Short mmCIF file of C-alpha atoms in Angstrom, two decimals:
data_model
loop_
_atom_site.label_atom_id
_atom_site.label_comp_id
_atom_site.label_asym_id
_atom_site.label_seq_id
_atom_site.Cartn_x
_atom_site.Cartn_y
_atom_site.Cartn_z
CA MET B 1 105.76 103.72 127.45
CA GLY B 2 106.58 106.02 124.55
CA ARG B 3 104.43 107.22 121.72
CA LEU B 4 103.71 105.23 118.56
CA ILE B 5 104.17 107.36 115.45
CA GLY B 6 103.38 106.55 111.83
CA ILE B 7 104.54 108.44 108.72
CA SER B 8 103.75 107.30 105.18
CA ASP B 9 104.14 108.42 101.57
CA ILE B 10 106.89 111.03 101.86
CA HIS B 11 107.79 110.79 98.16
CA GLY B 12 111.04 112.72 98.21
CA GLU B 13 109.58 115.72 100.04
CA TYR B 14 112.46 116.23 102.45
CA ASP B 15 111.38 119.65 103.71
CA LYS B 16 107.88 118.42 104.59
CA LEU B 17 109.37 115.43 106.39
CA CYS B 18 111.61 117.71 108.46
CA ALA B 19 108.65 119.96 109.28
CA VAL B 20 106.65 117.01 110.62
CA LEU B 21 109.56 115.60 112.60
CA ASP B 22 110.27 119.00 114.13
CA LYS B 23 106.67 119.24 115.34
CA ILE B 24 106.62 115.70 116.75
CA ALA B 25 110.12 115.86 118.29
CA PRO B 26 110.60 112.07 118.68
CA GLN B 27 112.05 110.94 122.01
CA LYS B 28 114.08 107.84 122.88
CA ASP B 29 111.03 105.91 124.18
CA ASP B 30 108.98 106.57 121.02
CA THR B 31 108.57 104.10 118.18
CA LEU B 32 108.55 105.75 114.77
CA VAL B 33 107.11 103.59 111.98
CA PHE B 34 107.99 104.77 108.48
CA MET B 35 105.37 103.16 106.26
CA GLY B 36 106.92 103.23 102.79
CA ASP B 37 107.03 105.35 99.64
CA TYR B 38 110.05 107.35 100.72
CA ILE B 39 111.15 107.92 97.12
CA ASP B 40 109.98 109.19 93.71
CA ARG B 41 108.17 112.33 92.53
CA GLY B 42 109.85 114.79 94.90
CA LYS B 43 113.39 115.97 94.21
CA LYS B 44 115.06 114.86 97.46
CA SER B 45 114.57 111.11 97.80
CA ARG B 46 118.18 110.50 98.83
CA GLN B 47 117.95 113.15 101.55
CA VAL B 48 114.68 111.62 102.78
CA VAL B 49 116.27 108.18 103.13
CA ASP B 50 119.33 109.66 104.87
CA LYS B 51 117.02 111.50 107.28
CA ILE B 52 114.85 108.54 108.23
CA ILE B 53 117.94 106.38 108.80
CA GLU B 54 119.38 109.16 110.97
CA MET B 55 116.25 109.09 113.14
CA GLN B 56 117.52 105.84 114.68
CA GLU B 57 119.78 108.06 116.79
CA TYR B 58 116.74 109.63 118.49
CA CYS B 59 114.14 106.84 118.85
CA ASN B 60 113.21 103.31 117.89
CA CYS B 61 112.58 103.20 114.13
CA VAL B 62 110.76 100.67 111.98
CA TYR B 63 110.99 100.82 108.17
CA LEU B 64 108.25 99.31 106.00
CA ILE B 65 108.23 98.74 102.27
CA GLY B 66 105.91 100.76 100.04
CA SER B 67 104.75 100.29 96.47
CA HIS B 68 107.49 102.56 95.10
CA GLU B 69 110.25 100.68 96.91
CA TYR B 70 108.73 97.41 95.70
CA ALA B 71 108.83 98.68 92.10
CA LEU B 72 112.41 99.90 92.58
CA LEU B 73 113.56 96.51 93.87
CA HIS B 74 111.96 94.70 90.94
CA ALA B 75 112.66 97.22 88.17
CA SER B 76 115.79 95.54 86.89
CA VAL B 77 114.24 92.05 86.65
CA ASP B 78 110.61 92.70 85.66
CA ASP B 79 109.42 94.88 82.77
CA TYR B 80 106.15 95.76 84.50
CA TYR B 81 107.84 97.10 87.62
CA ASN B 82 110.48 98.81 85.50
CA TYR B 83 107.63 100.65 83.78
CA LEU B 84 106.04 101.53 87.12
CA PHE B 85 109.28 102.84 88.57
CA TRP B 86 110.14 105.14 85.68
CA ASN B 87 106.59 106.33 85.03
CA TYR B 88 105.64 107.10 88.64
CA GLY B 89 108.46 109.44 89.57
CA GLY B 90 111.50 107.22 89.46
CA ASP B 91 113.29 109.62 87.13
CA ALA B 92 113.45 112.15 89.98
CA THR B 93 114.91 109.49 92.28
CA ALA B 94 117.58 108.42 89.79
CA GLN B 95 118.51 112.05 89.19
CA CYS B 96 118.77 112.68 92.94
CA TYR B 97 121.17 109.75 93.36
CA GLY B 98 123.11 110.48 90.18
CA SER B 99 121.99 107.30 88.42
CA PHE B 100 119.73 104.28 88.88
CA GLU B 101 122.74 102.16 89.84
CA ASN B 102 123.78 104.63 92.52
CA ILE B 103 120.49 104.09 94.36
CA PHE B 104 121.66 100.59 95.25
CA LYS B 105 125.29 101.54 95.79
CA ILE B 106 124.26 104.15 98.36
CA HIS B 107 121.11 102.74 99.98
CA GLY B 108 120.75 99.21 98.62
CA GLU B 109 121.15 97.60 102.04
CA PHE B 110 118.40 99.82 103.42
CA PHE B 111 115.93 99.11 100.60
CA ASN B 112 116.53 95.37 100.84
CA SER B 113 115.90 95.39 104.60
CA LEU B 114 112.39 96.91 104.53
CA LYS B 115 109.68 95.00 106.40
CA PRO B 116 106.13 94.20 105.18
CA TYR B 117 104.30 95.37 108.32
CA TYR B 118 104.61 96.26 111.99
CA LEU B 119 102.26 94.72 114.55
CA THR B 120 101.46 95.71 118.13
CA ASP B 121 98.70 94.58 120.47
CA ASP B 122 96.42 97.38 119.29
CA TYR B 123 97.69 98.47 115.86
CA LEU B 124 98.88 97.07 112.55
CA PHE B 125 100.97 99.37 110.38
CA VAL B 126 101.16 98.50 106.67
CA HIS B 127 101.72 100.52 103.53
CA ALA B 128 98.54 99.83 101.55
CA GLY B 129 96.45 97.28 103.46
CA ILE B 130 95.73 93.57 103.55
CA ARG B 131 93.67 91.04 101.62
CA ILE B 132 90.68 90.59 103.92
CA GLY B 133 90.02 87.03 105.06
CA ILE B 134 93.62 85.85 104.69
CA PRO B 135 95.74 85.34 107.85
CA LEU B 136 98.44 87.95 108.29
CA GLU B 137 101.25 85.42 107.95
CA ASN B 138 99.83 84.30 104.58
CA GLN B 139 99.39 87.74 103.04
CA ASP B 140 100.92 88.41 99.62
CA LEU B 141 103.42 91.28 99.76
CA THR B 142 102.07 92.77 96.54
CA ASP B 143 98.68 93.16 98.23
CA MET B 144 100.27 94.78 101.27
CA VAL B 145 101.91 97.45 99.11
CA TYR B 146 99.36 97.88 96.29
CA ILE B 147 95.83 97.00 97.47
CA ARG B 148 93.22 99.76 97.54
CA SER B 149 89.41 99.62 97.56
CA GLU B 150 89.15 95.87 98.24
CA PHE B 151 90.70 96.71 101.59
CA TYR B 152 89.55 100.15 102.67
CA ASN B 153 85.92 99.71 101.65
CA ARG B 154 85.42 96.67 103.92
CA LYS B 155 85.79 95.79 107.59
CA HIS B 156 88.90 93.66 108.07
CA GLY B 157 87.96 91.79 111.26
CA LEU B 158 91.35 91.90 113.01
CA LYS B 159 91.56 92.97 116.64
CA GLN B 160 94.13 95.62 115.71
CA LYS B 161 93.27 98.95 114.12
CA ILE B 162 95.13 99.22 110.82
CA ILE B 163 97.18 102.33 110.03
CA PHE B 164 97.92 102.62 106.31
CA GLY B 165 98.78 104.96 103.45
CA HIS B 166 99.14 104.49 99.67
CA THR B 167 95.69 105.83 98.71
CA GLU B 168 95.63 109.60 99.03
CA PHE B 169 92.78 111.64 100.46
CA ASP B 170 92.43 115.34 101.23
CA LYS B 171 92.60 114.56 104.94
CA PRO B 172 93.16 111.47 107.10
CA GLN B 173 90.39 108.91 106.66
CA VAL B 174 89.27 107.63 110.04
CA GLN B 175 87.14 104.48 110.26
CA ASP B 176 86.36 102.29 113.26
CA ASP B 177 88.89 99.65 112.18
CA LYS B 178 91.41 101.58 110.07
CA ILE B 179 93.00 104.98 109.44
CA CYS B 180 94.60 106.19 106.21
CA ILE B 181 97.20 108.94 106.65
CA ASP B 182 98.19 109.53 102.99
CA THR B 183 97.20 113.12 102.21
CA GLY B 184 98.88 113.35 98.80
CA CYS B 185 102.37 114.50 99.74
CA GLY B 186 104.58 114.45 96.64
CA LYS B 187 101.69 113.85 94.28
CA PHE B 188 100.12 117.30 94.60
CA LYS B 189 102.26 120.42 95.02
CA ASP B 190 100.52 121.87 98.07
CA ALA B 191 99.51 118.59 99.70
CA PRO B 192 100.87 118.15 103.24
CA LEU B 193 102.68 115.22 104.75
CA THR B 194 100.61 113.80 107.60
CA ALA B 195 101.75 111.71 110.57
CA ILE B 196 99.70 109.92 113.19
CA VAL B 197 100.82 110.14 116.81
CA ILE B 198 99.35 107.55 119.18
CA ASP B 199 99.80 108.18 122.89
CA ASN B 200 97.99 105.83 125.30
CA ASN B 201 95.63 104.92 122.43
CA SER B 202 94.79 108.58 121.85
CA GLU B 203 95.24 109.31 118.13
CA GLN B 204 96.27 112.72 116.81
CA PHE B 205 97.46 113.95 113.43
CA VAL B 206 100.46 116.17 112.76
CA THR B 207 100.92 117.80 109.35
CA SER B 208 103.76 119.63 107.62
CA VAL B 209 101.68 122.83 107.37
#
């Protein structure tokens, strides 16, 4: 049985992603769960997406949707998400790809294939969290990519421990029932990218610094 690895909120920081992957050195039996927010803010969103797709050659990969991918997918049909995309770092993404349209020409299939969550017997990986009290199959996707304090300030009651990102902290936030691994990568210049590595239910953190 391989390791279970989670990485969230890369935000175009290709070099930090490579640093984390080099330290973890994923193997063929590992499952690597990318938990969303691959794009925006940093200058290398296209390279980040190319890299995480490439990782399929080395291990089992799962790709979740984050709030920034959700805004990207809805930007052309909804004024609110268009505003969110362009005002939360989307300009850097469009520049990296050459234009907004090129994002979909190059990686449209990838962005449209992203999953809402990944569930195992012991863990639930999701970008932002869940609406507590609602069955997993009935969750609203906007909650799963945007929810904050209504989720992380309360016990969720599922048997799985939830691994999530989206809300940045100075260091991983470890609670009995959940762990947040967003440490501000892409939002703050010196903030590291943090991954969680689970091996036989032993949880460790790997950072880009």
